[in-house]
Structures are given as C-alpha cells and as structure tokens.
mmCIF file of C-alpha atoms in Angstrom:
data_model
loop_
_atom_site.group_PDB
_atom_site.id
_atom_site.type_symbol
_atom_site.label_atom_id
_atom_site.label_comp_id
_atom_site.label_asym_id
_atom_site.label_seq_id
_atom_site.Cartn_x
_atom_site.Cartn_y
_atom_site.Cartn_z
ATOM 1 C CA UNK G 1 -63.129 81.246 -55.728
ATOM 2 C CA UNK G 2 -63.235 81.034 -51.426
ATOM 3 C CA UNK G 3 -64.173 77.610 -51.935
ATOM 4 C CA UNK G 4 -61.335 76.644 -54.524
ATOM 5 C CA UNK G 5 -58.793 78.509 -52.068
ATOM 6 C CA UNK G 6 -60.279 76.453 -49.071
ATOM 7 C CA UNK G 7 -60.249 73.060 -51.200
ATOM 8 C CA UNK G 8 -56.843 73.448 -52.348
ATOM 9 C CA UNK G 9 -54.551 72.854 -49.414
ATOM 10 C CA UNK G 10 -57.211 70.050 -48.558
ATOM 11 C CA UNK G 11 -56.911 68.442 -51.953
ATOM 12 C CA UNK G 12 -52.843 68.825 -51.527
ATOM 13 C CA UNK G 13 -52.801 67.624 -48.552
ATOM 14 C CA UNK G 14 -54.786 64.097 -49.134
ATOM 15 C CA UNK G 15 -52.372 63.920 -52.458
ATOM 16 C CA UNK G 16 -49.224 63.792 -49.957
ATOM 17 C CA UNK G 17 -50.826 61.060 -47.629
ATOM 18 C CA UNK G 18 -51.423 58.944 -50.376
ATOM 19 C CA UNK G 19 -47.770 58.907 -51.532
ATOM 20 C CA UNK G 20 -46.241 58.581 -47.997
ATOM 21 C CA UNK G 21 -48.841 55.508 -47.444
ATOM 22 C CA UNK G 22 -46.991 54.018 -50.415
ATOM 23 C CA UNK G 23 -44.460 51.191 -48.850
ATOM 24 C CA UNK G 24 -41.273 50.976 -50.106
ATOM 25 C CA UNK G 25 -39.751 48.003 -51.029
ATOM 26 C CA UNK G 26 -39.160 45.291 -48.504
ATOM 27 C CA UNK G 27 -35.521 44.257 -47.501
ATOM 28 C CA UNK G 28 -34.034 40.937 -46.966
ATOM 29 C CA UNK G 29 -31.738 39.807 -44.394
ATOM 30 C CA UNK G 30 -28.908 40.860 -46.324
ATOM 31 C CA UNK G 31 -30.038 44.195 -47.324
ATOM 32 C CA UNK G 32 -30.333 45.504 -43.850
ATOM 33 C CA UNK G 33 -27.000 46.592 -43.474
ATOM 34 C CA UNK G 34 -23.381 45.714 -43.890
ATOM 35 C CA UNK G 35 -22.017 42.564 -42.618
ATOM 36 C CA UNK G 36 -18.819 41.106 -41.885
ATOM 37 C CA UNK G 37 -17.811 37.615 -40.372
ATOM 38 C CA UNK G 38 -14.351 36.726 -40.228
ATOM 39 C CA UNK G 39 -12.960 33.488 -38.674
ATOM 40 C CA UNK G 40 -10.349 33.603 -36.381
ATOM 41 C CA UNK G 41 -10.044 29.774 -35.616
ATOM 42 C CA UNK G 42 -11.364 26.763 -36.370
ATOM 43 C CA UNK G 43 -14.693 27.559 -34.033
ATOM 44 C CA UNK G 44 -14.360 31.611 -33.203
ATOM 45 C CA UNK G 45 -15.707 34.599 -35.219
ATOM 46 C CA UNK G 46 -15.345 37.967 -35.214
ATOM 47 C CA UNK G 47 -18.871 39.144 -36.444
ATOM 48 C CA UNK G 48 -19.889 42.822 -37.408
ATOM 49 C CA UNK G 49 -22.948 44.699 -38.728
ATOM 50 C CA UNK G 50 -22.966 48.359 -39.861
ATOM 51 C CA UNK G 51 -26.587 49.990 -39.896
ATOM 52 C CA UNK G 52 -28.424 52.598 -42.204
ATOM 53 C CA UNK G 53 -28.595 55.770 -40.431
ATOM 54 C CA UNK G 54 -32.392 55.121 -40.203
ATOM 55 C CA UNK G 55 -31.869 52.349 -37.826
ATOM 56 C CA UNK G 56 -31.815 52.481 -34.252
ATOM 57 C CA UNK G 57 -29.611 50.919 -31.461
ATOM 58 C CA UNK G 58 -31.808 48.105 -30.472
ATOM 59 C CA UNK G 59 -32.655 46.585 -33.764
ATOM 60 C CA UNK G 60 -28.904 46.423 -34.448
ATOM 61 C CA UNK G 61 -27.771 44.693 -31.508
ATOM 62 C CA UNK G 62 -30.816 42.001 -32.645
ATOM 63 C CA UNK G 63 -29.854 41.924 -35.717
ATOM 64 C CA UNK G 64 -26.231 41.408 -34.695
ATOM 65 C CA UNK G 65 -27.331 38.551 -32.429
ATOM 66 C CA UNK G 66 -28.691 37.094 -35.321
ATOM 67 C CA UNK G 67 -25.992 37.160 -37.565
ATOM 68 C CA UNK G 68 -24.050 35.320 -34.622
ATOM 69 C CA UNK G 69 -26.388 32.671 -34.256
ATOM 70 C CA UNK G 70 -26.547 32.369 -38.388
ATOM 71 C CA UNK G 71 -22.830 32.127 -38.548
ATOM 72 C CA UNK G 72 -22.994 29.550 -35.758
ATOM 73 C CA UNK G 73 -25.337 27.404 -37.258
ATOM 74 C CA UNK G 74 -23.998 27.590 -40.915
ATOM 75 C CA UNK G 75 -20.011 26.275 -39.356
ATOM 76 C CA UNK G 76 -21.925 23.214 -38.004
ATOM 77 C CA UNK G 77 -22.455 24.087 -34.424
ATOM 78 C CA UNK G 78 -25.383 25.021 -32.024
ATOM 79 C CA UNK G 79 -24.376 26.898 -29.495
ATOM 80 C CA UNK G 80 -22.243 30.119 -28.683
ATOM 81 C CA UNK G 81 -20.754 32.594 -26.474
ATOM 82 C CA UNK G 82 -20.293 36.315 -26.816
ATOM 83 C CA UNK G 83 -16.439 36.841 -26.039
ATOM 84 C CA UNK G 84 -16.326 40.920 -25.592
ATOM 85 C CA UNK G 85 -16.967 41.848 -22.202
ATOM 86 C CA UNK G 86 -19.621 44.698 -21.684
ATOM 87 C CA UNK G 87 -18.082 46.563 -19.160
ATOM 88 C CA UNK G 88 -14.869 46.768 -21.451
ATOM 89 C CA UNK G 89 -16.980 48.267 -24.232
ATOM 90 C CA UNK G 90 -17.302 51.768 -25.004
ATOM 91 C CA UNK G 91 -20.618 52.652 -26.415
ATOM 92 C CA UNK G 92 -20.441 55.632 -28.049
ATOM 93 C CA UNK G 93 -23.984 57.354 -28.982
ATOM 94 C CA UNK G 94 -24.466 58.239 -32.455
ATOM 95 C CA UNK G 95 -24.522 61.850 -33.351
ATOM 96 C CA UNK G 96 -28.483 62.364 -33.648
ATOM 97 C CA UNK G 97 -30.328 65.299 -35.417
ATOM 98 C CA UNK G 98 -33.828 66.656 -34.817
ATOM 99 C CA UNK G 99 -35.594 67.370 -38.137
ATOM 100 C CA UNK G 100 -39.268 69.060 -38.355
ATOM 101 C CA UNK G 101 -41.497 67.650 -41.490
ATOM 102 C CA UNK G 102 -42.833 70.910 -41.866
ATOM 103 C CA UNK G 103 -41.992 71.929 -45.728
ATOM 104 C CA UNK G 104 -40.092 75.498 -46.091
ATOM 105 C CA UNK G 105 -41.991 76.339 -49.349
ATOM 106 C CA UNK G 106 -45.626 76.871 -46.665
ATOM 107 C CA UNK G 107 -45.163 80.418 -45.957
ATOM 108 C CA UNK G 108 -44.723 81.698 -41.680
ATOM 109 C CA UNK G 109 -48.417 81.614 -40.412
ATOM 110 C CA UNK G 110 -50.267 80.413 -43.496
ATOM 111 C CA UNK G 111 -53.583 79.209 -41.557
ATOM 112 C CA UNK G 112 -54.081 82.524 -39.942
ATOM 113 C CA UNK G 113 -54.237 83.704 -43.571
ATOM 114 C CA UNK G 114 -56.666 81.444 -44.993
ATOM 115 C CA UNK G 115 -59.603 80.783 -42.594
ATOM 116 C CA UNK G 116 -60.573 77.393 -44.388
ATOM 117 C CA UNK G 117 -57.444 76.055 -43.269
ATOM 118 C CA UNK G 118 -56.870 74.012 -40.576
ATOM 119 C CA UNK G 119 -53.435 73.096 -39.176
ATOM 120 C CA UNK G 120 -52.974 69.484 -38.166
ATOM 121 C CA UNK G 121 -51.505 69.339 -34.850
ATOM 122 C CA UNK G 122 -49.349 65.864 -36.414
ATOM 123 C CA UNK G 123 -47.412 67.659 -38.755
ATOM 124 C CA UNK G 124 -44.872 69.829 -37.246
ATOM 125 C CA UNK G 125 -43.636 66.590 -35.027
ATOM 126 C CA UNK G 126 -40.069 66.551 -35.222
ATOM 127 C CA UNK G 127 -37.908 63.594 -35.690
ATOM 128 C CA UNK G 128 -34.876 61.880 -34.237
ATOM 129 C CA UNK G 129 -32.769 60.707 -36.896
ATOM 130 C CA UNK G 130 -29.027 59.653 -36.531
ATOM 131 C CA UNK G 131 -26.269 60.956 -38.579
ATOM 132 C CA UNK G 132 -23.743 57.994 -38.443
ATOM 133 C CA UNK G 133 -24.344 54.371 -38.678
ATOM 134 C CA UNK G 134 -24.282 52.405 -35.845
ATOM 135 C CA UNK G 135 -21.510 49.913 -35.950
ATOM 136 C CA UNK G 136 -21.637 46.671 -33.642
ATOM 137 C CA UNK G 137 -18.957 43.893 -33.131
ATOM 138 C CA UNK G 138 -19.182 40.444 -31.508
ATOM 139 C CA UNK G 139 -16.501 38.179 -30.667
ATOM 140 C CA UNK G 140 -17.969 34.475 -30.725
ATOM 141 C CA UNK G 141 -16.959 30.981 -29.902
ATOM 142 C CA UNK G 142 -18.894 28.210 -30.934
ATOM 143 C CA UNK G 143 -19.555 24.752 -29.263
ATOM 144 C CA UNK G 144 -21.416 21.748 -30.120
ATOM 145 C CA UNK G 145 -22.874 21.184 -26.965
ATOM 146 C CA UNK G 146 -24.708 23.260 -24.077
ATOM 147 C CA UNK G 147 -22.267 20.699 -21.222
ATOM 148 C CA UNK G 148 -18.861 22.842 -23.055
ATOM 149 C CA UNK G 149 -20.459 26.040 -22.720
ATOM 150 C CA UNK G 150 -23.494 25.696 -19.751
ATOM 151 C CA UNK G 151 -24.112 29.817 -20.858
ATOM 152 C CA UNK G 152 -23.957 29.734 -24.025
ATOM 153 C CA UNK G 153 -26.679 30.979 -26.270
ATOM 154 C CA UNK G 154 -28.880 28.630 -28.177
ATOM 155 C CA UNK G 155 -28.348 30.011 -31.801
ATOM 156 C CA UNK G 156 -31.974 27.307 -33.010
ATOM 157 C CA UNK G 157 -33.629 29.172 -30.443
ATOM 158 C CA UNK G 158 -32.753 32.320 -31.282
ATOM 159 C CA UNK G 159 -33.270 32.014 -35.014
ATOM 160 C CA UNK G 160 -36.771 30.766 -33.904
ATOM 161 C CA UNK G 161 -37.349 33.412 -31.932
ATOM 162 C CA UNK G 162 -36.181 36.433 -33.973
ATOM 163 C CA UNK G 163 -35.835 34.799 -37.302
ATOM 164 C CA UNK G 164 -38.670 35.668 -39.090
ATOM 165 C CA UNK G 165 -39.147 38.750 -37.809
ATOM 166 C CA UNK G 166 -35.978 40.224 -40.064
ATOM 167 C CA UNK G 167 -36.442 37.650 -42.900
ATOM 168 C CA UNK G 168 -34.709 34.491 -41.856
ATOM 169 C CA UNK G 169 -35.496 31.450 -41.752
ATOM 170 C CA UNK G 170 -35.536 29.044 -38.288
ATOM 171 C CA UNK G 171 -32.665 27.058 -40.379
ATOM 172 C CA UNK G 172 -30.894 30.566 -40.898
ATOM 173 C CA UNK G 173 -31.554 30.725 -44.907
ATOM 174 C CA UNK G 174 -32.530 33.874 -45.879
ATOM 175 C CA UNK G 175 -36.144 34.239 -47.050
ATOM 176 C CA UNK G 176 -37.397 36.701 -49.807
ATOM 177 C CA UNK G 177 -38.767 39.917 -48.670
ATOM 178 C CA UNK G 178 -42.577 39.719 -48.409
ATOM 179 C CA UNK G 179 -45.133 42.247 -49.256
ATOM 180 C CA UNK G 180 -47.387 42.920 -46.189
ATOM 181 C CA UNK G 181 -50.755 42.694 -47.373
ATOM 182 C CA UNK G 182 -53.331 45.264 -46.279
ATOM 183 C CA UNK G 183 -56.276 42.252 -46.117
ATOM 184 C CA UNK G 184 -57.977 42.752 -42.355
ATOM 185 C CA UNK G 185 -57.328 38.856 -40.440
#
C-alpha cells in the first residue's frame, strides 16, 4: 500500500508531462493574429496587427514589420518607409497578470504528508501572461527605388530575413504550417 501511495503522484505526474509535451497545432502567417491593411493612396498604407494575449511585444512589432514589407511587395514595390514618428507614439503596456501552475485541487503542504513525495522545484514558477492584445499600427509609403527613399527599408530583405521564421515565404506567399519534427540533425 506505501508503495502504491508513493507511485501514485509519480505515475500522475509523468501522465501530465506527456500531454503538455503534446504540440499544438502549428499556425500560418495568417493565423497569428488579426490584420488589417488599408490603402490610403496610390503607394501609402495604413497597416495593423492585433495579437493573441499569449504574444509578447517584440514578436508583434516583427510581425508587424512583416506585414509592411508583404504589403509592399504584393502593390509592386520594394522599398518603404515607416511614416509614424516614435517619439509621437504612446506605448501603452498591456495589463499583465502573474499566474502560478500549481493546481488548487493538491491540498496546502501535500509533500510533508507523504514522505515518497518529492516537490519539483519547476512547478510552482509563475507566469507572465497579458490580459489584452497588443495592438500595433504602421503608417507606410512605398517606393520603387532605394535613390526616392535613401532610408527606406528593404521589404526582399526583410522577408528574407524574418520570413520563414513566421511562415512566409522570401516572395511574401504564405507557406503551410510545418510540423517540427523531433528527428536529432
């Protein structure tokens, strides 16, 4: 009986790692978030991205550059120029929560009750998550050539650059979600 009590939480607890090693299904480009571009003349656009509330700052502004340079290239041009000025820009932080993994159902000092047990020092680590979506906005114009704009961003280079890494490709198609495989290189 001491050993099924001291095999139980053990058993449980390898169950639960082997769901939360399970992936969940890879996104496309499109699936990242919500997009808007709207055209404001023949070679400006007004283009927007609203994240998940799982996504951080960082990402989004990437992902937002992206979009640019994939709206850019699909209007016939190469190169553009972000319009907003930063120091006009108000970045407001999301509101962020901190949330502990620990289950409520484990009762208040359950190892010091069961000798066989173990806590892992990895499981009560508590996690940032935000509570609104981030929302990020870029005026662009576009140009043909680097001589109209001499600091304008290359949009070729950038989808080169960050392309692949959210699912696009260097032309700015969007590719189909892959599977990471788990085969050692």
């Amino acid at each position: 009986m001491k050993a099924l009590l001291i095999c139980t939480p053990l058993l449980f607890s390898l169950a639960l790692a082997a769901c939360s090693t399970l992936s969940s299904k890879p996104q496309s480009f499109n699936q990242l978030g919500q997009f808007s571009v709207y055209p404001l003349n023949s070679q400006t656009f007004r283009v927007s991205f609203q994240t998940s509330q799982a996504m951080s700052y960082a990402p989004a502004e990437e992902i937002t550059l992206l979009k640019a340079a994939q709206t850019t290239v699909q209007n016939g041009f190469r190169y553009f120029t972000v319009l907003d000025d930063p120091s006009n820009v108000r970045h407001k932080s999301p509101r962020q929560a901190v949330i502990y993994s620990r289950p409520a159902y484990y009762p208040y000092r359950y190892h010091r009750r069961y000798a066989g047990f173990w806590p892992d020092p990895f499981y009560d680590i508590p996690h940032v998550v935000n509570l609104d979506p981030i929302q990020i906005s870029y005026t662009i114009e576009c140009f043909q050539t680097q001589q109209q704009a001499p600091n304008a961003f290359d949009a070729l280079l950038i989808l080169q650059s960050l392309g692949a890494k959210y699912g696009l490709s260097p032309s700015g198609e969007v590719l189909p979600p892959t599977i990471p495989s788990n085969k050692p290189k």
